[in-house]
Coordinates of C-alpha atoms in Angstrom, one line a residue:
L1 CA -18.7 -13.0 2.5
L2 CA -20.3 -10.3 -0.2
V3 CA -23.1 -9.5 2.5
L4 CA -21.1 -9.0 4.8
L5 CA -18.5 -6.2 2.9
I6 CA -22.1 -4.7 1.8
L7 CA -23.0 -4.4 5.3
I8 CA -20.5 -3.3 6.4
Y9 CA -19.4 -0.3 4.0
Y10 CA -23.6 0.6 3.6
R11 CA -23.1 4.4 4.2
K12 CA -27.0 6.2 4.7
C13 CA -26.8 9.6 3.8
I14 CA -28.6 12.7 5.8
S15 CA -28.9 16.2 5.4
M16 CA -27.1 18.6 8.1
N17 CA -30.9 20.0 8.5
E18 CA -32.5 16.7 9.3
S19 CA -33.2 16.1 13.3
I20 CA -29.6 13.7 14.4
P21 CA -30.7 11.0 17.3
T22 CA -28.0 12.0 20.1
D23 CA -28.6 9.8 23.3
G24 CA -32.3 8.9 22.2
V25 CA -33.3 12.4 21.6
Y26 CA -33.0 14.3 18.2
M27 CA -31.9 17.2 18.4
S28 CA -31.0 19.8 15.8
D29 CA -27.9 21.7 14.7
S30 CA -28.1 25.3 15.1
N31 CA -24.7 26.2 14.3
T32 CA -24.3 24.0 10.9
N33 CA -23.5 26.9 8.3
V34 CA -23.8 24.7 4.6
K35 CA -27.1 23.6 5.3
D36 CA -27.2 20.4 2.9
A37 CA -23.7 19.5 4.1
P38 CA -24.0 15.7 3.7
A39 CA -23.5 13.8 6.9
F40 CA -23.7 10.3 7.4
H41 CA -25.3 7.4 10.2
E42 CA -22.4 5.7 11.7
N43 CA -22.4 1.9 10.4
P44 CA -22.9 -0.5 13.4
Y45 CA -21.6 -3.8 11.2
C46 CA -18.1 -1.4 10.3
K47 CA -17.6 -0.5 13.7
A48 CA -18.4 -4.4 15.4
L49 CA -15.7 -5.9 13.2
N50 CA -13.5 -2.9 14.4
N51 CA -13.4 -3.5 17.4
A52 CA -14.1 -6.6 17.1
K53 CA -10.9 -8.7 19.6
D54 CA -9.4 -11.9 19.5
I55 CA -11.1 -14.5 21.1
Q56 CA -7.8 -15.9 23.1
F57 CA -7.9 -12.1 24.5
D58 CA -7.7 -11.1 27.8
H59 CA -11.5 -12.0 28.8
A60 CA -11.2 -9.0 31.9
D61 CA -9.8 -7.1 29.2
V62 CA -13.0 -7.8 26.9
E63 CA -15.8 -7.2 30.0
G64 CA -13.8 -3.9 30.0
N65 CA -14.1 -2.5 27.1
A66 CA -18.0 -3.5 26.9
Q67 CA -19.0 -0.2 28.0
N68 CA -19.5 1.0 24.8
G69 CA -21.6 -1.6 23.6
P70 CA -21.4 -5.4 23.3
V71 CA -18.1 -6.5 22.3
V72 CA -17.8 -9.5 18.7
S73 CA -15.0 -12.1 19.6
L74 CA -12.9 -13.9 16.9
S75 CA -10.7 -16.6 16.2
F76 CA -7.6 -13.9 14.8
A77 CA -5.2 -17.0 14.1
S78 CA -8.1 -18.5 12.3
L79 CA -9.2 -16.0 10.6
F80 CA -5.4 -15.5 9.5
D81 CA -5.3 -19.0 8.0
A82 CA -8.3 -18.7 6.0
L83 CA -7.2 -15.4 4.5
G84 CA -4.7 -16.7 3.3
T85 CA -5.9 -19.8 1.6
C86 CA -8.1 -17.4 -0.2
L87 CA -7.1 -13.6 -1.0
K88 CA -7.0 -14.6 -4.8
D89 CA -11.1 -13.6 -3.8
E90 CA -11.0 -10.3 -4.6
S91 CA -13.7 -10.0 -1.8
S92 CA -10.8 -11.7 0.3
V93 CA -9.1 -8.7 -0.5
L94 CA -11.4 -6.1 0.2
L95 CA -12.1 -8.2 4.1
L96 CA -7.9 -8.7 4.8
Y97 CA -8.3 -3.9 3.7
S98 CA -11.2 -3.5 6.1
L99 CA -9.2 -5.8 8.8
V100 CA -6.2 -3.5 8.8
H101 CA -6.5 -0.2 8.0
G102 CA -9.7 -0.4 10.8
N103 CA -8.8 -3.0 13.2
C104 CA -5.6 -1.7 15.5
D105 CA -5.9 -5.4 17.2
F106 CA -5.9 -7.5 14.0
Q107 CA -3.4 -5.7 12.6
E108 CA -1.6 -5.7 15.9
Y109 CA -1.9 -9.9 15.5
V110 CA -0.6 -10.0 12.1
L111 CA 2.7 -7.9 12.5
V112 CA 3.7 -10.0 15.9
R113 CA 3.7 -12.9 12.9
T114 CA 6.2 -15.1 12.3
D115 CA 5.3 -16.5 9.3
L116 CA 3.8 -13.2 7.4
D117 CA 4.6 -15.4 4.4
T118 CA 0.6 -16.7 4.8
L119 CA -0.6 -13.4 4.0
L120 CA 2.3 -11.8 1.9
M121 CA 3.0 -14.3 -0.5
P122 CA -0.3 -15.0 -1.7
I123 CA 0.1 -10.7 -2.2
L124 CA 2.9 -10.1 -4.2
E125 CA 1.9 -13.0 -6.9
M126 CA -1.6 -11.3 -7.5
L127 CA 0.7 -7.8 -7.8
Y128 CA 3.3 -10.1 -10.0
N129 CA 0.0 -10.5 -11.9
A130 CA -1.6 -6.8 -12.1
S131 CA -2.2 -6.7 -15.5
R132 CA -4.7 -9.7 -14.7
K133 CA -6.0 -6.6 -12.2
T134 CA -8.0 -3.4 -12.4
S135 CA -6.3 -0.6 -10.9
N136 CA -8.8 -0.4 -7.5
Q137 CA -7.6 -3.9 -7.1
I138 CA -3.8 -3.1 -7.0
Y139 CA -4.4 -0.3 -4.4
M140 CA -6.3 -2.6 -2.2
L141 CA -3.0 -4.5 -2.2
L142 CA -0.4 -1.6 -1.9
I143 CA -2.6 -0.4 0.9
I144 CA -1.9 -2.8 3.0
L145 CA 1.5 -3.3 2.0
L146 CA 1.8 -0.1 2.6
I147 CA 0.0 0.1 6.3
L148 CA 1.7 -3.2 7.3
S149 CA 5.4 -1.3 5.9
Q150 CA 4.9 1.5 8.5
D151 CA 5.8 -0.8 11.3
S152 CA 9.7 -1.5 12.1
T153 CA 9.3 -5.1 14.1
F154 CA 7.5 -5.8 10.3
N155 CA 10.0 -4.6 8.2
A156 CA 12.9 -6.2 9.6
S157 CA 11.7 -9.8 9.7
V158 CA 10.4 -9.8 6.3
H159 CA 14.1 -9.2 5.5
K160 CA 14.8 -12.3 7.6
L161 CA 12.1 -14.6 6.8
V162 CA 13.6 -17.8 3.6
L163 CA 11.9 -18.7 1.0
P164 CA 12.8 -21.7 -0.3
S165 CA 11.4 -20.9 -3.8
V166 CA 9.1 -18.1 -5.2
P167 CA 7.1 -20.9 -7.8
W168 CA 5.3 -18.7 -9.2
Y169 CA 7.5 -15.9 -10.1
Q170 CA 9.2 -16.8 -14.0
E171 CA 11.7 -14.7 -15.4
R172 CA 14.4 -15.5 -13.1
L173 CA 14.9 -18.9 -10.6
M174 CA 14.6 -17.4 -6.8
H175 CA 15.9 -19.7 -4.4
Q176 CA 16.9 -18.8 -1.1
T177 CA 15.3 -15.0 -1.2
S178 CA 13.5 -13.4 1.2
L179 CA 10.6 -12.3 1.6
G180 CA 11.5 -8.4 1.7
S181 CA 13.9 -8.8 -1.4
L182 CA 11.0 -10.7 -3.1
M183 CA 8.8 -7.6 -2.0
V184 CA 11.5 -5.6 -3.4
V185 CA 11.9 -7.2 -6.7
V186 CA 7.4 -7.8 -7.4
L187 CA 7.3 -3.8 -6.1
I188 CA 9.6 -2.9 -9.2
R189 CA 8.1 -4.7 -10.9
T190 CA 4.5 -3.8 -10.3
I191 CA 5.6 0.2 -10.9
K192 CA 7.4 -0.6 -14.6
Y193 CA 4.3 -2.1 -15.7
N194 CA 3.0 1.2 -14.4
L195 CA 4.7 3.3 -16.0
S196 CA 4.2 1.1 -19.6
K197 CA 0.8 0.9 -19.0
L198 CA -1.3 2.3 -16.5
R199 CA 1.0 5.2 -15.8
D200 CA -0.5 6.4 -12.8
V201 CA 1.0 8.8 -10.2
Y202 CA -0.6 7.8 -7.1
L203 CA -0.1 3.7 -7.7
H204 CA 3.7 4.9 -8.0
T205 CA 3.8 7.0 -5.1
N206 CA 2.3 4.0 -3.0
C207 CA 4.7 1.8 -4.1
L208 CA 7.7 3.8 -3.4
A209 CA 6.2 4.8 -0.1
I210 CA 6.7 1.0 1.0
L211 CA 10.3 1.0 0.1
A212 CA 11.3 4.4 1.1
N213 CA 9.4 2.3 4.5
M214 CA 11.1 -0.8 4.0
G215 CA 14.8 0.6 3.0
P216 CA 16.7 1.8 6.2
H217 CA 15.4 -2.3 7.8
A218 CA 16.9 -3.8 4.3
H219 CA 19.1 -6.6 5.3
R220 CA 20.9 -9.0 3.1
L221 CA 18.9 -7.6 0.0
S222 CA 20.0 -10.6 -2.3
A223 CA 22.2 -9.1 -5.7
Y224 CA 18.7 -9.4 -8.2
A225 CA 16.3 -7.2 -5.6
S226 CA 19.7 -4.7 -5.4
Q227 CA 20.0 -4.4 -9.3
R228 CA 16.1 -4.2 -9.6
L229 CA 16.9 -0.9 -6.9
V230 CA 19.7 0.3 -8.7
S231 CA 18.3 -0.4 -12.5
L232 CA 14.8 1.7 -11.9
F233 CA 16.6 4.7 -10.9
D234 CA 18.7 4.6 -14.2
M235 CA 15.3 4.3 -15.9
L236 CA 13.3 7.4 -14.3
S237 CA 17.4 9.0 -14.9
R238 CA 16.9 8.6 -18.5
K239 CA 12.9 9.1 -19.1
Y240 CA 13.9 12.6 -17.1
A241 CA 16.4 13.5 -19.5
K242 CA 15.0 13.1 -22.0
L243 CA 11.8 15.2 -20.5
A244 CA 13.9 17.9 -19.5
E245 CA 15.6 17.3 -23.3
L246 CA 12.4 17.6 -24.8
K247 CA 11.0 20.6 -22.8
N248 CA 14.2 22.6 -23.8
D249 CA 13.5 21.9 -27.4
K250 CA 9.9 22.9 -27.0
A251 CA 11.1 26.1 -25.2
L252 CA 13.2 27.2 -28.1
K253 CA 11.7 26.3 -31.1
V254 CA 8.9 29.3 -32.3
T255 CA 5.6 27.9 -33.4
P256 CA 2.7 30.0 -35.2
D257 CA 0.3 28.1 -32.9
Q258 CA 1.4 29.1 -29.7
M259 CA -1.4 28.5 -27.5
E260 CA -1.3 24.8 -28.4
A261 CA 2.6 25.4 -27.5
D262 CA 2.3 26.0 -24.1
I263 CA -0.2 23.9 -23.3
I264 CA 2.0 20.3 -25.1
S265 CA 4.3 22.7 -22.6
D266 CA 2.8 22.9 -19.5
D267 CA 1.6 18.9 -19.3
T268 CA 5.6 18.1 -20.4
S269 CA 6.9 20.6 -17.3
T270 CA 4.5 18.5 -15.1
E271 CA 5.1 15.2 -16.2
L272 CA 8.8 16.5 -15.6
H273 CA 8.4 17.0 -12.2
I274 CA 6.1 14.5 -11.4
Y275 CA 9.5 12.7 -12.1
T276 CA 11.8 14.8 -10.7
D277 CA 9.7 13.9 -7.2
F278 CA 10.3 9.4 -8.0
L279 CA 14.3 10.0 -8.3
R280 CA 14.1 12.1 -5.2
I281 CA 12.0 9.1 -3.7
V282 CA 14.6 6.5 -4.8
L283 CA 17.1 8.0 -4.2
E284 CA 16.3 8.9 -0.6
I285 CA 15.5 5.0 -0.6
I286 CA 18.9 4.0 -1.3
N287 CA 21.1 6.5 0.9
A288 CA 18.4 4.9 3.5
I289 CA 20.0 1.6 2.6
L290 CA 24.0 2.8 2.6
T291 CA 23.5 4.6 6.1
Y292 CA 21.2 2.7 8.6
A293 CA 22.4 -0.8 7.0
L294 CA 25.7 0.0 4.9
P295 CA 27.0 -3.2 6.8
R296 CA 24.2 -5.7 6.1
N297 CA 23.6 -5.4 2.5
P298 CA 27.0 -5.6 0.2
E299 CA 25.0 -6.4 -3.3
V300 CA 23.7 -3.2 -2.5
V301 CA 27.3 -1.8 -2.4
Y302 CA 27.6 -3.7 -5.3
A303 CA 25.7 -3.0 -7.6
V304 CA 25.9 0.5 -7.5
L305 CA 28.9 -0.1 -8.0

């Protein structure tokens, strides 16, 4: 698997003034403005993975797509099940990311599966244990969820799939909770961990983007997930109020070192702007649930009240 990933992500860099073969003929690009701008040869292994088809795919369609070269056929069902059993390995996560991001057919296959918990439960467990993961590992997991959450069918499916129990969740016993509710809880937990430890703005943005995609499709969100969502807004609003007060105090305070004071003020303003965006997104998430899915989410109403 590691060899496959190396082959997939290997890129041979060439300079733009080097002759590049086109249909077997080397041609120079006379229209290039930047003489030594970097370019990359097409990676055949990456192309093969991105164009791979399900072995159950219609044979006539495979032959029709073979005009651009031979097509790799895989058993998507076996691949799906295998990835679900070994996602705790970082290389398996990278392979799943590569397939979901680059192979439209595999992405569509995942989205129509009714047992989404096969893939999502290991991903959520790894996010739950984010303190043991690197920021790059967390990013890959979140990007996978972000890509999947862009599909409305996926968002509807995760809220209808009920889990009998979640044995790895230690803070609270979770019985008969939906996969969607568990996703909300784990994503909010990841945001709070990031606020206290990593303080990575883009990680926040990805988590909130997933929640925003899920919001309009929320269905019977659990009481615990609803409380976590409202508590996230409360936590961010308190942090925002604290930063706003700090900025006002520094604006009124006279200091002999004005340059240092300006730098501190700029840092505070930047952080204040970031929290403003976070609060806006959380409000949009809650508003989307109340606007598009109010009758199906009484627990959200109770949590807001």
